[in-house]
CSV table of C-alpha atoms in Angstrom, one decimal:
chain,number,residue,atom,x,y,z
A,1,VAL,CA,1.5,1.1,6.4
A,2,PRO,CA,2.2,-2.8,7.1
A,3,GLN,CA,-0.4,-3.0,8.9
A,4,GLN,CA,-3.0,-0.9,6.1
A,5,ARG,CA,-1.0,-3.3,3.4
A,6,LEU,CA,-2.4,-6.6,5.6
A,7,LEU,CA,-6.0,-5.6,5.3
A,8,LEU,CA,-6.2,-4.3,1.9
A,9,GLY,CA,-4.3,-7.9,0.8
A,10,ALA,CA,-7.2,-9.6,3.1
A,11,LEU,CA,-9.5,-7.3,0.3
A,12,GLY,CA,-7.7,-8.2,-2.4
A,13,LEU,CA,-5.9,-5.0,-3.5
A,14,SER,CA,-2.4,-5.3,-3.7
A,15,GLU,CA,-2.4,-1.1,-2.6
A,16,ARG,CA,-4.2,1.4,-1.2
A,17,PRO,CA,-6.2,3.0,-4.3
A,18,PHE,CA,-5.7,6.7,-5.5
A,19,ALA,CA,-6.1,8.6,-2.3
A,20,GLY,CA,-7.0,12.1,-3.9
A,21,SER,CA,-10.1,14.7,-4.2
A,22,ARG,CA,-13.0,12.6,-5.1
A,23,SER,CA,-14.0,15.7,-7.6
A,24,GLY,CA,-13.6,15.1,-11.2
A,25,ARG,CA,-13.8,11.3,-11.2
A,26,ARG,CA,-16.2,9.7,-13.3
A,27,ASP,CA,-19.6,8.6,-12.0
A,28,VAL,CA,-20.7,5.7,-11.1
A,29,PRO,CA,-22.8,3.6,-13.9
A,30,PRO,CA,-26.3,3.4,-12.7
A,31,ALA,CA,-26.4,-0.1,-13.7
A,32,LEU,CA,-23.6,-0.8,-11.2
A,33,TRP,CA,-25.9,1.3,-8.2
A,34,ARG,CA,-28.5,-0.9,-8.6
A,35,ILE,CA,-26.2,-4.2,-8.4
A,36,PHE,CA,-24.7,-2.8,-5.5
A,37,ARG,CA,-28.5,-1.9,-3.9
A,38,ARG,CA,-29.8,-5.8,-4.8
A,39,SER,CA,-26.4,-7.2,-3.3
A,40,GLU,CA,-26.9,-5.3,-0.2
A,41,ARG,CA,-30.7,-6.6,0.1
A,42,VAL,CA,-29.3,-10.6,-0.8
A,43,GLN,CA,-26.0,-10.7,0.5
A,44,ALA,CA,-26.9,-13.3,3.0
A,45,ASP,CA,-27.0,-16.0,0.5
A,46,GLU,CA,-24.2,-17.3,-0.7
A,47,VAL,CA,-24.8,-19.2,-3.8
A,48,GLU,CA,-26.1,-15.5,-5.3
A,49,ALA,CA,-23.2,-14.2,-4.0
A,50,CYS,CA,-21.0,-15.4,-6.2
A,51,THR,CA,-23.3,-15.1,-9.4
A,52,VAL,CA,-24.0,-11.5,-11.1
A,53,SER,CA,-27.6,-12.3,-12.2
A,54,GLU,CA,-27.6,-9.4,-14.3
A,55,TYR,CA,-24.8,-10.5,-16.8
A,56,GLY,CA,-26.1,-14.7,-16.1
A,57,VAL,CA,-22.3,-15.2,-15.6
A,58,ARG,CA,-20.8,-16.7,-12.1
A,59,GLY,CA,-18.3,-13.9,-10.3
A,60,ASN,CA,-18.1,-11.1,-7.3
A,61,ILE,CA,-16.2,-8.4,-9.1
A,62,ILE,CA,-17.4,-6.5,-11.6
A,63,ARG,CA,-15.1,-3.7,-13.2
A,64,TYR,CA,-16.3,-0.9,-15.6
A,65,VAL,CA,-13.1,-0.2,-16.9
A,66,GLN,CA,-12.3,3.1,-18.5
A,67,ASP,CA,-11.4,3.7,-22.2
A,68,GLN,CA,-7.8,5.2,-22.0
A,69,GLY,CA,-7.5,5.4,-25.8
A,70,GLY,CA,-8.5,8.4,-28.0
A,71,VAL,CA,-8.7,10.0,-31.5
A,72,ILE,CA,-6.1,9.5,-33.5
A,73,PRO,CA,-4.1,12.6,-34.8
A,74,GLY,CA,-4.6,13.2,-38.4
A,75,SER,CA,-7.5,10.5,-38.6
A,76,GLY,CA,-9.9,13.1,-39.9
A,77,MET,CA,-8.0,14.2,-42.9
A,78,ALA,CA,-8.8,11.1,-45.0
A,79,CYS,CA,-12.5,12.6,-45.5
A,80,PRO,CA,-14.4,15.1,-43.9
A,81,GLY,CA,-15.9,13.8,-40.7
A,82,CYS,CA,-13.7,10.7,-41.2
A,83,VAL,CA,-12.4,9.7,-37.3
A,84,ASP,CA,-9.9,7.0,-36.3
A,85,GLN,CA,-10.3,6.2,-32.5
A,86,HIS,CA,-8.3,4.2,-30.7
A,87,LEU,CA,-9.9,2.2,-27.2
A,88,PHE,CA,-8.1,1.1,-24.8
A,89,PHE,CA,-8.9,-1.1,-21.8
A,90,ASN,CA,-6.0,-1.4,-19.3
A,91,LEU,CA,-7.0,-5.1,-17.6
A,92,ALA,CA,-3.8,-5.9,-15.6
A,93,ALA,CA,-5.6,-4.8,-12.4
A,94,LEU,CA,-6.8,-8.9,-12.7
A,95,GLU,CA,-5.2,-11.0,-10.1
A,96,SER,CA,-3.7,-14.1,-12.1
A,97,LEU,CA,-5.7,-16.2,-9.8
A,98,GLU,CA,-9.2,-14.3,-11.1
A,99,VAL,CA,-11.0,-16.2,-13.6
A,100,LEU,CA,-12.6,-13.6,-16.5
A,101,TYR,CA,-16.4,-14.6,-17.1
A,102,LEU,CA,-17.4,-11.7,-18.9
A,103,ALA,CA,-16.0,-8.9,-20.2
A,104,GLN,CA,-18.8,-6.5,-22.7
A,105,LEU,CA,-17.5,-3.7,-24.6
A,106,HIS,CA,-20.1,-0.8,-24.6
A,107,ILE,CA,-19.8,1.8,-27.2
A,108,ARG,CA,-22.0,5.0,-26.8
A,109,PHE,CA,-22.1,7.0,-30.2
A,110,MET,CA,-23.4,10.9,-29.4
A,111,SER,CA,-24.5,12.9,-31.9
A,112,ALA,CA,-22.6,16.4,-32.0
A,113,ALA,CA,-24.9,18.8,-30.6
A,114,ARG,CA,-25.4,21.4,-33.5
A,115,VAL,CA,-26.1,18.6,-35.8
A,116,ALA,CA,-28.8,17.0,-33.3
A,117,ARG,CA,-30.3,20.6,-33.6
A,118,LEU,CA,-30.4,20.9,-36.8
A,119,LEU,CA,-31.3,17.4,-38.3
A,120,GLN,CA,-33.2,15.9,-34.7
A,121,SER,CA,-30.9,13.0,-35.1
A,122,GLY,CA,-27.7,12.8,-36.9
A,123,PRO,CA,-26.2,11.6,-40.1
A,124,THR,CA,-26.0,7.4,-40.5
A,125,ILE,CA,-22.5,6.6,-39.8
A,126,SER,CA,-20.3,3.0,-40.4
A,127,ALA,CA,-19.0,2.0,-37.7
A,128,VAL,CA,-16.1,-0.5,-38.1
A,129,LEU,CA,-14.2,-2.0,-35.2
A,130,TYR,CA,-10.8,-3.7,-35.4
A,131,LYS,CA,-9.0,-5.5,-32.9
A,132,VAL,CA,-5.7,-4.6,-33.2
A,133,VAL,CA,-3.1,-7.6,-32.9
A,134,ARG,CA,0.4,-5.8,-33.2
A,135,PRO,CA,1.7,-2.2,-33.5
A,136,THR,CA,2.0,-0.6,-36.5
A,137,LEU,CA,5.4,0.2,-37.7
A,138,LYS,CA,6.1,3.0,-39.6
A,139,GLY,CA,5.6,2.6,-43.3
A,140,ALA,CA,3.6,-1.0,-42.8
A,141,ASP,CA,0.2,-1.2,-43.8
A,142,PRO,CA,-2.0,-0.5,-40.7
A,143,ARG,CA,-4.8,-3.2,-42.2
A,144,ALA,CA,-2.3,-5.7,-41.6
A,145,ASN,CA,-2.6,-5.4,-37.8
A,146,ARG,CA,-5.8,-5.7,-37.3
A,147,ARG,CA,-8.9,-7.8,-37.6
A,148,LEU,CA,-12.3,-6.9,-38.1
A,149,LEU,CA,-14.6,-7.5,-35.4
A,150,LEU,CA,-17.8,-5.3,-36.1
A,151,SER,CA,-19.0,-3.3,-39.0
A,152,GLN,CA,-22.4,-1.7,-38.6
A,153,SER,CA,-24.2,1.4,-39.5
A,154,VAL,CA,-25.3,3.6,-36.9
A,155,ARG,CA,-27.4,6.9,-36.4
A,156,PRO,CA,-27.5,8.7,-33.0
A,157,GLY,CA,-29.8,11.2,-32.0
A,158,PRO,CA,-29.8,13.8,-29.8
A,159,GLU,CA,-29.5,10.8,-27.0
A,160,GLY,CA,-26.6,8.7,-28.7
A,161,VAL,CA,-27.2,5.2,-29.8
A,162,SER,CA,-25.0,2.1,-28.1
A,163,VAL,CA,-23.6,-0.7,-29.3
A,164,THR,CA,-22.8,-3.3,-27.0
A,165,MET,CA,-20.3,-6.8,-27.9
A,166,ASP,CA,-19.4,-9.1,-26.0
A,167,VAL,CA,-15.6,-9.7,-26.0
A,168,THR,CA,-14.7,-11.9,-23.2
A,169,SER,CA,-12.1,-14.0,-25.2
A,170,LEU,CA,-10.5,-11.0,-26.8
A,171,ALA,CA,-10.1,-9.2,-23.2
A,172,GLU,CA,-8.8,-12.6,-21.7
A,173,SER,CA,-5.5,-11.9,-23.9
A,174,TRP,CA,-5.7,-8.1,-22.9
A,175,ARG,CA,-4.6,-8.9,-19.4
A,176,ARG,CA,-1.0,-9.5,-20.2
A,177,PRO,CA,-0.4,-6.5,-20.9
A,178,ALA,CA,2.3,-6.8,-23.3
A,179,ARG,CA,-0.1,-8.3,-25.9
A,180,ASN,CA,-2.8,-5.3,-25.2
A,181,TYR,CA,-2.9,-3.2,-28.1
A,182,GLY,CA,-6.6,-2.1,-28.0
A,183,LEU,CA,-9.4,-2.1,-30.4
A,184,LEU,CA,-9.2,0.9,-33.2
A,185,LEU,CA,-12.8,2.3,-34.8
A,186,GLU,CA,-13.5,3.8,-37.6
A,187,LEU,CA,-16.3,6.1,-38.1
A,188,ARG,CA,-17.4,7.0,-41.5
A,189,PRO,CA,-20.0,9.3,-42.8
A,190,LEU,CA,-22.1,7.4,-45.1
A,191,ASP,CA,-25.0,10.1,-46.0
A,192,THR,CA,-23.8,13.6,-45.6
A,193,ASP,CA,-24.8,16.2,-47.5
A,194,PRO,CA,-21.9,17.6,-49.0
A,195,ASP,CA,-23.2,21.1,-49.2
A,196,GLN,CA,-23.6,20.9,-45.0
A,197,SER,CA,-21.0,20.9,-42.8
A,198,TRP,CA,-20.4,17.8,-40.9
A,199,ALA,CA,-18.8,16.9,-37.5
A,200,ALA,CA,-18.4,13.7,-36.4
A,201,PRO,CA,-19.9,11.7,-33.1
A,202,SER,CA,-18.1,11.7,-30.1
A,203,VAL,CA,-17.5,8.0,-28.6
A,204,GLU,CA,-18.1,6.8,-25.2
A,205,ALA,CA,-16.8,2.9,-25.0
A,206,SER,CA,-16.5,1.5,-21.6
A,207,LEU,CA,-15.8,-2.4,-20.6
A,208,VAL,CA,-17.7,-4.1,-18.5
A,209,ALA,CA,-15.6,-6.8,-16.8
A,210,VAL,CA,-17.1,-9.5,-14.6
A,211,SER,CA,-14.3,-12.2,-12.8
A,212,LEU,CA,-14.5,-14.5,-10.2
A,213,HIS,CA,-11.8,-14.8,-7.5
A,214,PRO,CA,-11.9,-18.4,-6.2
A,215,GLN,CA,-10.3,-18.2,-3.1
A,216,GLN,CA,-12.9,-15.1,-2.0
A,217,CYS,CA,-15.7,-16.5,-3.3
A,218,ARG,CA,-15.7,-20.0,-2.1
A,219,SER,CA,-18.7,-22.6,-1.7
A,220,ARG,CA,-19.5,-22.7,1.9
A,221,GLN,CA,-19.7,-26.8,3.1
A,222,LYS,CA,-22.8,-27.8,4.6
A,223,ARG,CA,-23.2,-27.8,8.3
A,224,SER,CA,-24.8,-30.7,10.1
B,1,ALA,CA,-11.1,-25.5,41.2
B,2,THR,CA,-14.7,-24.5,39.4
B,3,HIS,CA,-16.1,-23.2,43.2
B,4,SER,CA,-12.9,-20.7,43.5
B,5,GLN,CA,-13.8,-19.5,40.3
B,6,PRO,CA,-16.2,-16.2,40.3
B,7,PRO,CA,-19.5,-17.0,38.3
B,8,VAL,CA,-19.5,-15.8,34.7
B,9,SER,CA,-22.6,-13.5,34.6
B,10,PRO,CA,-24.6,-13.7,31.1
B,11,SER,CA,-23.2,-10.7,29.9
B,12,ASN,CA,-19.4,-11.9,29.9
B,13,VAL,CA,-20.2,-15.1,28.6
B,14,CYS,CA,-19.3,-15.3,24.6
B,15,LYS,CA,-21.2,-13.4,22.0
B,16,ALA,CA,-21.4,-11.3,19.2
B,17,ARG,CA,-20.7,-7.6,20.1
B,18,ARG,CA,-21.6,-4.5,18.2
B,19,LEU,CA,-19.0,-3.2,15.9
B,20,TYR,CA,-19.5,-0.3,13.5
B,21,VAL,CA,-16.4,-0.2,11.0
B,22,ASP,CA,-16.6,4.0,9.5
B,23,PHE,CA,-14.2,4.3,6.2
B,24,LYS,CA,-13.6,7.3,7.4
B,25,ASP,CA,-11.8,6.2,10.5
B,26,VAL,CA,-9.4,3.9,8.8
B,27,GLY,CA,-9.0,6.7,6.0
B,28,TRP,CA,-10.6,5.0,3.1
B,29,GLN,CA,-13.2,7.0,2.4
B,30,ASP,CA,-11.3,8.8,-0.8
B,31,TRP,CA,-12.0,5.4,-2.7
B,32,ILE,CA,-14.4,3.7,-1.0
B,33,ILE,CA,-18.0,4.8,-2.8
B,34,ALA,CA,-20.2,3.1,-0.6
B,35,PRO,CA,-20.9,1.5,1.7
B,36,GLN,CA,-19.5,4.4,4.0
B,37,GLY,CA,-19.0,1.7,6.6
B,38,TYR,CA,-20.9,-1.5,7.9
B,39,MET,CA,-21.9,-3.2,11.0
B,40,ALA,CA,-18.7,-5.7,11.4
B,41,ASN,CA,-19.6,-7.0,14.8
B,42,TYR,CA,-17.0,-8.7,17.1
B,43,CYS,CA,-16.6,-11.9,19.0
B,44,HIS,CA,-15.9,-11.3,23.2
B,45,GLY,CA,-16.6,-12.9,26.5
B,46,GLU,CA,-15.7,-16.1,28.3
B,47,CYS,CA,-16.1,-19.4,27.3
B,48,PRO,CA,-17.1,-20.7,31.1
B,49,PHE,CA,-17.6,-24.5,32.4
B,50,PRO,CA,-20.0,-26.2,31.4
B,51,LEU,CA,-20.3,-25.2,28.0
B,52,SER,CA,-24.2,-24.6,26.4
B,53,ASP,CA,-25.5,-25.7,23.6
B,54,SER,CA,-25.7,-22.0,22.8
B,55,LEU,CA,-22.3,-21.3,22.6
B,56,ASN,CA,-21.3,-23.3,19.6
B,57,SER,CA,-19.1,-25.4,20.9
B,58,THR,CA,-17.0,-28.6,19.7
B,59,ASN,CA,-16.4,-31.4,21.4
B,60,HIS,CA,-12.9,-30.3,21.8
B,61,ALA,CA,-14.1,-27.3,23.6
B,62,ILE,CA,-16.2,-29.1,25.9
B,63,LEU,CA,-13.2,-31.1,27.0
B,64,GLN,CA,-10.9,-28.1,27.0
B,65,THR,CA,-12.9,-26.2,29.3
B,66,LEU,CA,-13.7,-29.8,31.7
B,67,VAL,CA,-9.7,-29.8,31.8
B,68,HIS,CA,-9.5,-25.8,32.3
B,69,SER,CA,-12.0,-26.4,35.0
B,70,LEU,CA,-9.9,-28.8,37.0
B,71,ASP,CA,-6.6,-27.2,36.4
B,72,PRO,CA,-7.1,-23.2,35.1
B,73,GLY,CA,-3.4,-22.8,35.8
B,74,SER,CA,-2.1,-25.2,32.8
B,75,THR,CA,-5.1,-25.1,30.3
B,76,PRO,CA,-7.0,-22.0,29.3
B,77,GLN,CA,-10.4,-21.7,28.4
B,78,PRO,CA,-11.4,-22.3,24.7
B,79,CYS,CA,-10.9,-19.0,22.6
B,80,CYS,CA,-15.0,-17.0,21.7
B,81,VAL,CA,-14.4,-16.7,18.0
B,82,PRO,CA,-16.8,-16.0,15.3
B,83,VAL,CA,-18.3,-18.9,13.8
B,84,ARG,CA,-20.8,-17.6,11.1
B,85,PHE,CA,-20.0,-14.6,8.7
B,86,SER,CA,-21.9,-13.1,5.8
B,87,PRO,CA,-20.4,-11.3,3.0
B,88,ILE,CA,-20.8,-7.6,1.9
B,89,SER,CA,-20.5,-5.7,-1.4
B,90,MET,CA,-18.3,-2.8,-1.8
B,91,LEU,CA,-18.3,-0.1,-4.6
B,92,TYR,CA,-15.0,1.6,-5.3
B,93,TYR,CA,-12.3,3.4,-7.0
B,94,ASP,CA,-9.3,1.1,-7.8
B,95,ASN,CA,-5.9,2.9,-9.1
B,96,ASN,CA,-7.1,3.5,-12.9
B,97,ASP,CA,-10.3,5.3,-11.7
B,98,ASN,CA,-12.4,2.5,-12.6
B,99,VAL,CA,-15.5,1.8,-10.6
B,100,VAL,CA,-15.1,-1.9,-9.3
B,101,LEU,CA,-18.1,-3.7,-7.5
B,102,ARG,CA,-16.8,-6.4,-5.3
B,103,HIS,CA,-18.4,-9.0,-3.0
B,104,TYR,CA,-16.1,-9.7,0.1
B,105,GLN,CA,-17.1,-12.7,2.1
B,106,ASP,CA,-16.7,-13.1,5.7
B,107,MET,CA,-16.9,-9.6,6.6
B,108,VAL,CA,-19.8,-9.6,9.2
B,109,VAL,CA,-19.4,-11.6,12.2
B,110,ASP,CA,-23.0,-13.1,12.4
B,111,GLU,CA,-22.3,-15.5,15.1
B,112,CYS,CA,-19.9,-16.5,17.8
B,113,GLY,CA,-18.8,-19.4,19.6
B,114,CYS,CA,-16.4,-21.2,21.7
B,115,ARG,CA,-13.5,-23.1,19.7
């Protein structure tokens, strides 16, 4: 075990990642596979190695961070089809030495299958994203604890629709777990037919974090 | 003193040898997605007197082999060590089940030398 810890430490890992079955684990995002394949071809190039050209930033670590939030219970009570969803990305795995160069939020809205079948595309939704600056105490006005980040109308079709947003400075603050309250996403239907039952779209969110570990991505001195 | 030592055949001279590291062998296959293994290589061999240019030697190593040739008992030969590496990328799951692509330097031994 101590020897393994030494090896893992050399790879920048504090401990051996979960050693369970791989079944049920999330798929590798295709974009990450593409970057991996490209890195296999250009790995001899030191300068290239410390830059992620796909995102146009420096870095040697790309993390696809899963959303650990969920639908806020009772949020659908406000109106038919209304959904409030908490988005939470745990960035505690970033080492203190790492420099975060990019955090890109991806939100994918998937129309409910039943609605998509009926309408070809779902109804237009108002999607409003807030950052949560502190937890809401019982009885307090929740609007006081959030700051508007994005307000957009989306109309997810059968294939869904995606919104991408740079949240680098915000994600920098999330590196301290005590200051990470996540995001709040409010979905409201804009043009639903009141005679037609409406199902809220499902939301998939992920965060791409690109960082650079200076000790593991040093510039090589040129030899004469 | 040099005449008393057996000659070093080319196969014993310091150079990079093939070593394939299979992550299954070290029990890491559960969390490393790709690659499943890679050609890491290693350095092995002697650094005999006189050191040739092909052995990537330092000035210090040249002098050390000279001293060793005069008095093998007191001074060892220089060490055969990696002098040039190349990086690899690894795709793996972390403890939160996130997918991570990380670039690691100094993972493959490309060249060895006497140092």
